[in-house]
Every structure is written in structure tokens, then in C-alpha cells.
Coordinates of C-alpha atoms in Angstrom, one line a residue:
X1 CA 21.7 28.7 -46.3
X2 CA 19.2 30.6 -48.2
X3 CA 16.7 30.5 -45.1
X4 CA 19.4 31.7 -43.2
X5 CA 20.3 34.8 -44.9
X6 CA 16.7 35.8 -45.7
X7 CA 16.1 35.3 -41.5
X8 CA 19.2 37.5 -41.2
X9 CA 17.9 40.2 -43.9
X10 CA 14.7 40.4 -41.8
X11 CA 16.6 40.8 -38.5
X12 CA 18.2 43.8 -40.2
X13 CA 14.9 45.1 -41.2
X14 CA 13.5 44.8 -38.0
X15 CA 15.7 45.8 -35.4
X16 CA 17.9 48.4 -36.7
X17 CA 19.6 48.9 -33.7
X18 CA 21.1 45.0 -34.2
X19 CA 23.4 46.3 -37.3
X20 CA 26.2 47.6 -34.7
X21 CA 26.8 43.8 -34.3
X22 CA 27.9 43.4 -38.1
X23 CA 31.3 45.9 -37.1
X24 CA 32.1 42.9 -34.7
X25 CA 30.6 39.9 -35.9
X26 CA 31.6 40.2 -39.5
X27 CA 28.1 39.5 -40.6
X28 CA 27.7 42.9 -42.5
X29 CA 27.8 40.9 -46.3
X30 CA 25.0 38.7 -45.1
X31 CA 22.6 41.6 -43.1
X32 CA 23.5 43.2 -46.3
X33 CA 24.3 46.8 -44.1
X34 CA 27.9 46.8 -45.6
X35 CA 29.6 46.1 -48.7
X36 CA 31.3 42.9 -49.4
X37 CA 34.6 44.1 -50.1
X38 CA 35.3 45.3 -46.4
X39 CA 35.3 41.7 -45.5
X40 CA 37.1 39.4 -47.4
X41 CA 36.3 36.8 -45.3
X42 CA 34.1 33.6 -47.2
X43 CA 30.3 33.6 -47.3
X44 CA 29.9 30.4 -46.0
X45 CA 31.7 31.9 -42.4
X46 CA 29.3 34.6 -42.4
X47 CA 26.8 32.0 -42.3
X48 CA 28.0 30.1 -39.2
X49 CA 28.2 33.2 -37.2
X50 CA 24.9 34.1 -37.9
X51 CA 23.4 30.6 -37.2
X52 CA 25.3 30.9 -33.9
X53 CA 24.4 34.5 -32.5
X54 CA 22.3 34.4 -29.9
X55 CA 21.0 37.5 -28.8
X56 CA 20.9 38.9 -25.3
X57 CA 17.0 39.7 -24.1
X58 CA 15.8 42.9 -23.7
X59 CA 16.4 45.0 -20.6
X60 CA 12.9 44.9 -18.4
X61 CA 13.1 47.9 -15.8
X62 CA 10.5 45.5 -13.0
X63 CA 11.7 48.0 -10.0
X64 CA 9.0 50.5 -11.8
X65 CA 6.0 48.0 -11.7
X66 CA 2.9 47.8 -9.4
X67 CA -0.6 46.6 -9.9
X68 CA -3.4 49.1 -10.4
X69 CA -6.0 46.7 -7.5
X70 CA -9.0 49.2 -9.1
X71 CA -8.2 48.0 -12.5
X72 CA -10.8 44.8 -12.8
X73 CA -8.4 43.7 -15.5
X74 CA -6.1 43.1 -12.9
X75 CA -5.4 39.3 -11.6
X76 CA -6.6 38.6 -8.5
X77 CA -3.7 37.0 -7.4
X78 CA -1.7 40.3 -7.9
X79 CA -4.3 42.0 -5.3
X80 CA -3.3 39.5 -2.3
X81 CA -1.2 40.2 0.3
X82 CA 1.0 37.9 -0.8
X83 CA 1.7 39.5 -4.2
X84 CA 2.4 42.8 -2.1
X85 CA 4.9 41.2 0.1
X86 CA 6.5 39.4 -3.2
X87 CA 6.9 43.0 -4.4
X88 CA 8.3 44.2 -1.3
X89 CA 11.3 41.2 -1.7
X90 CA 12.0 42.4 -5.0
X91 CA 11.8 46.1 -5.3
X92 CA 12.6 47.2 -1.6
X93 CA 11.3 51.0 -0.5
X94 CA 10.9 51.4 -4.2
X95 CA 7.9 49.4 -4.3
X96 CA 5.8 52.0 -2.2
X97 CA 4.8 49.4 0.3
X98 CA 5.4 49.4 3.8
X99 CA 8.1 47.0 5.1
X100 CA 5.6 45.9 8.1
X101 CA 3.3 44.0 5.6
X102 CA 6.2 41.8 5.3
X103 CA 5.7 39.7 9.2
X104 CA 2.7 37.5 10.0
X105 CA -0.6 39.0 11.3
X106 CA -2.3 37.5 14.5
X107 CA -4.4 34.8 12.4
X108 CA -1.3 33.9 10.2
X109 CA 0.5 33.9 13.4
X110 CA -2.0 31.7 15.2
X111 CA -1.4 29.4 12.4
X112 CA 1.9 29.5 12.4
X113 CA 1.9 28.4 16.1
X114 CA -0.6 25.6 15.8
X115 CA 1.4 24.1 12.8
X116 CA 4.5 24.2 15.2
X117 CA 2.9 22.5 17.7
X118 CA 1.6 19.6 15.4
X119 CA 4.7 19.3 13.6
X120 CA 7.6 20.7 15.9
X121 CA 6.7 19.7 19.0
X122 CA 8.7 21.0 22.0
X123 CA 11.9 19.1 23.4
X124 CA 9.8 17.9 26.6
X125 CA 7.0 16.6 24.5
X126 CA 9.4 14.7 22.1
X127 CA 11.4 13.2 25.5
X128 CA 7.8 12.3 27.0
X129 CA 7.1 10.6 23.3
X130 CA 10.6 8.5 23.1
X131 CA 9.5 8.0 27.0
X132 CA 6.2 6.2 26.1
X133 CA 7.5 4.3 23.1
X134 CA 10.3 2.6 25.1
X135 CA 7.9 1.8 27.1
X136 CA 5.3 0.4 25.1
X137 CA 8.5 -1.7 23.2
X138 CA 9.5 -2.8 26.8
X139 CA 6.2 -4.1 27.3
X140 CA 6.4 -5.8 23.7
X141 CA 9.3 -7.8 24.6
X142 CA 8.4 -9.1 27.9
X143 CA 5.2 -10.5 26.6
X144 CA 6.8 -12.0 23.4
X145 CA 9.7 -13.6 26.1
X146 CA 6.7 -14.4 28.5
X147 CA 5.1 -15.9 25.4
X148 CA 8.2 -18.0 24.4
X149 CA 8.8 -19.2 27.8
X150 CA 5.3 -20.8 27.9
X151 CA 5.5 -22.6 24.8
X152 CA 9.0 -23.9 25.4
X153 CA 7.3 -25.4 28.3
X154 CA 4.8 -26.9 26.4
X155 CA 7.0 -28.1 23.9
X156 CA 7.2 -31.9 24.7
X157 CA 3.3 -31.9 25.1
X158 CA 2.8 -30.2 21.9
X159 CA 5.6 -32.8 20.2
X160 CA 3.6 -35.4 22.0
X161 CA 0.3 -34.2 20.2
X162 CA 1.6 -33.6 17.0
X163 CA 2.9 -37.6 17.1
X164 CA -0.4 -38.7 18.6
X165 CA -2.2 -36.6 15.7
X166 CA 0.4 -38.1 12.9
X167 CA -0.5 -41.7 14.2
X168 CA -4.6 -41.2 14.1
X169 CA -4.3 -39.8 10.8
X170 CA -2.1 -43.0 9.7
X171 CA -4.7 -45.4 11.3
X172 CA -7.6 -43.5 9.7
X173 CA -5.8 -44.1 6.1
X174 CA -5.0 -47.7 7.0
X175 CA -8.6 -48.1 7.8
X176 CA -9.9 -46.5 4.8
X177 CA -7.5 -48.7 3.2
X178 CA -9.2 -51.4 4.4
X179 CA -12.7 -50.9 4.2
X180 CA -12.1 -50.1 0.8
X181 CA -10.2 -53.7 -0.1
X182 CA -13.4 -55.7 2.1
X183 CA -15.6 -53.1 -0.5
X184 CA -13.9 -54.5 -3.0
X185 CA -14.2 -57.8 -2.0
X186 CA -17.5 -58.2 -1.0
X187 CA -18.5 -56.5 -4.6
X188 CA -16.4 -59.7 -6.3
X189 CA -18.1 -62.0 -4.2
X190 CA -22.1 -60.5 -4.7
X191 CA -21.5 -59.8 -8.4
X192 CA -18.8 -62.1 -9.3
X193 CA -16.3 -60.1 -11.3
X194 CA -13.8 -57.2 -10.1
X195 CA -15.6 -54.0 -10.5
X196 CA -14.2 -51.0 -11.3
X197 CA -14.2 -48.6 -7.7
X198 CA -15.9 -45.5 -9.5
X199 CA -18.7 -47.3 -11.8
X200 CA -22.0 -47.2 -10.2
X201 CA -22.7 -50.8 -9.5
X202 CA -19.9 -50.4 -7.0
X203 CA -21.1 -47.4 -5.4
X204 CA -24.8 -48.8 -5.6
X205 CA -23.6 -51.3 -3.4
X206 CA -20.9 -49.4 -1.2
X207 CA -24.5 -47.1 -0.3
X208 CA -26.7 -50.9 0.0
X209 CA -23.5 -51.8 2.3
X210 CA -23.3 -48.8 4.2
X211 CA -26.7 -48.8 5.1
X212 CA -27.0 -51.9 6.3
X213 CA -24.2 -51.1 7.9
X214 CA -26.2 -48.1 10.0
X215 CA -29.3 -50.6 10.4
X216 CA -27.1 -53.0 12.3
X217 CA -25.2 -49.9 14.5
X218 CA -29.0 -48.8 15.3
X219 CA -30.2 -52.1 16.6
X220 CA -26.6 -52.9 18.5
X221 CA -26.9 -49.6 20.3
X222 CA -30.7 -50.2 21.3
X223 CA -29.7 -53.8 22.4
X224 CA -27.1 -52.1 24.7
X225 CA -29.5 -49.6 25.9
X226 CA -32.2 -52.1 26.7
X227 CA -29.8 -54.1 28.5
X228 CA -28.4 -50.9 30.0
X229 CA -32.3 -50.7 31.3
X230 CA -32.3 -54.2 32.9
X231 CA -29.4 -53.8 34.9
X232 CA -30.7 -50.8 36.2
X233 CA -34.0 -52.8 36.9
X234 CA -32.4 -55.5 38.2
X235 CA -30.5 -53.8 40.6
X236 CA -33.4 -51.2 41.6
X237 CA -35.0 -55.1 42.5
X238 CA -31.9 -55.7 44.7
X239 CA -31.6 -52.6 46.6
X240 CA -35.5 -53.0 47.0
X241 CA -35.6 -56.3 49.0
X242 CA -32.0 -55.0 50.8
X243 CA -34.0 -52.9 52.3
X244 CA -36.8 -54.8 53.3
X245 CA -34.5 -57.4 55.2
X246 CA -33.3 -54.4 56.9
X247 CA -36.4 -53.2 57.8
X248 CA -37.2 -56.5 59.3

């Protein structure tokens, strides 16, 4: 409350012209411009009033202004064109500038245009667009529908495949299966005791195995070729004396 009347006193002492509002406000006893006794009215109401005034701004007369563009203390944005047009919208005739300043020259014109044509193209243009992109959808759909077509088609070859696929992939397990059991086997057998798959005795031997293994692919696949050979001798032989009773 204290703050609030001292704020009040220095209102008083400040703007003078703010005491007229005590004859309506009844804040007179607190701004200390009028004696007590004309308002018998608590101190305590004086105070709420005064807490709620609010008062109006001060009247600024902007029809009057405009920038001195010679004055370097001037903004620059007050020198533009722009600024002069702003000035135009608010103060009319009265802000000494020509209404004309006010539509587009040629190269803000120019823009203007080009912007329109990027942005709002004409009704023609937007008709050719819709054109083009119904077309290009049409297009879309009739290869998707071609698309689907073909691979319905295909469908009981491709169920086909995927079962054929399924099957190797079962044998290939089953096979591993049972490599790995005659592994297993062979391991009891050579070292006499069930040996654990991972330790390395097994896989020492799983790699002796295996080469052996490719040693005996190697000499099966030469003996075919070398038989492969004599055939083809043989029957170079036959064709050979075929022709030689012919010939006689």
C-alpha cells in the first residue's frame, strides 16, 4: 500500500495534467491534490482505484511525419520505395507523395508476371497438366494390371518352385543330418568314446575325413575321364576299320 501511494504521489508530481482524474476517480486523498474531508470514502478504496487506473496513451499526430532521406541519421529502410508507398496508405495526399508511386514499375511488373506464370498458371496450362497426369496414371494402371495378369499366369509354376525349393532344402538338412550322425560315428569307432561335436579331436578328424573324402572324388572323376578317353579310342578304332571294309 505504501508503494502504491508513493507511485501515485509521483504521478501527481509528474504529470499535472493527470490531477483532473482525482474529481472522478476519488483518488484526490491518495494523489494528495485534495483534502480528505471531501471524500469520506475509506483509504483502502482509494487504493484499489489507483492500482486499477490504467491510463490511455498519449495522442501521436503520425499524419505530420515524413523522413528527412538527406538526413544520414535516417534508416535506410525509411528511404525505399516501399516506406514511401507505406506512407502513402496511411497519410493519403497529406503525405506529399504522389499517388502513382503506389502501382508496380515495369521490373516489379515483370516480376509480378513471371511469379504468376510459375505459380498461377493459366486455365489451359492447368487442363493440359490434369491432361498429362491422367495419362501418365492410366499408363500406371495398365502396366500394374498387365503385371498382375502375368504372374497370375505364372502362379502354379511359381507354387510349383517354391515346393520344389522347400523339398531340396528338407533333403539338404536331412543330409547334413546324416553326414553328421556317420561323423559321429566313425569318430566312436577311430577313437573309441563319443566325442563331443565342437572339441577339436572331432573337427581334426571331420577335416582328415573330408579330405580324404576330396582325394577319393579326384581319383573317381579321373577314372571316369580316362575311361571316358577309351571309349572315345575305342570307338575312333571302330569307325577306322568301318571304313576301310568300305573302302574295299
Amino acid at each position: 500500500q505504501i508503494f502504491i501511494i508513493n507511485m501515485a504521489a509521483s504521478m501527481a508530481r509528474e504529470f499535472p495534467k493527470l490531477t483532473f482524474l482525482c474529481r472522478f476517480r476519488n483518488v484526490g486523498p491518495c494523489l494528495g491534490t485534495f483534502p480528505a474531508v471531501d471524500y469520506p470514502r475509506p483509504r483502502q478504496e482509494c487504493f484499489v482505484q489507483v492500482a486499477r487506473y490504467r491510463a490511455p496513451p498519449f495522442p501521436v499526430d503520425r499524419g505530420r511525419y515524413k523522413p528527412d532521406k538527406s538526413d544520414p541519421r535516417t534508416p535506410e529502410y525509411k528511404k525505399t520505395l516501399k516506406f514511401d508507398r507505406k506512407m502513402w496508405g496511411r497519410q493519403g495526399e497529406k503525405s506529399g507523395f504522389n499517388a502513382a508511386i503506389c502501382w508496380p514499375t515495369e521490373a516489379e511488373l515483370a516480376e509480378m508476371l513471371e511469379e504468376e506464370r510459375d505459380w498461377q498458371p493459366s486455365l489451359a496450362e492447368m487442363q493440359h497438366n490434369i491432361a498429362v497426369r491422367r495419362a501418365a496414371d492410366e499408363r500406371e494402371r495398365l502396366a500394374k494390371e498387365k503385371l498382375i495378369a502375368a504372374n497370375l499366369a505364372r502362379m502354379p509354376q511359381l507354387i510349383e518352385q517354391v515346393h520344389a525349393d522347400r523339398q531340396l532344402k528338407q533333403e539338404q538338412l536331412e543330409e547334413a543330418k546324416k553326414r553328421k550322425d556317420h561323423l559321429m560315428a566313425q569318430a566312436q569307432e577311430r577313437l573309441g568314446y563319443g566325442v563331443n561335436p565342437k572339441s577339436p579331436k572331432f573337427i581334426a578328424m571331420v577335416e582328415e575325413i573330408e579330405k580324404e573324402e576330396r582325394k577319393q572324388k579326384k581319383q573317381a572323376k579321373k577314372a571316369k575321364q580316362e575311361a571316358m578317353k577309351e571309349a572315345y579310342r575305342k570307338a575312333l578304332e571302330i569307325e577306322k576299320e568301318e571304313r576301310k571294309q568300305k573302302k574295299q
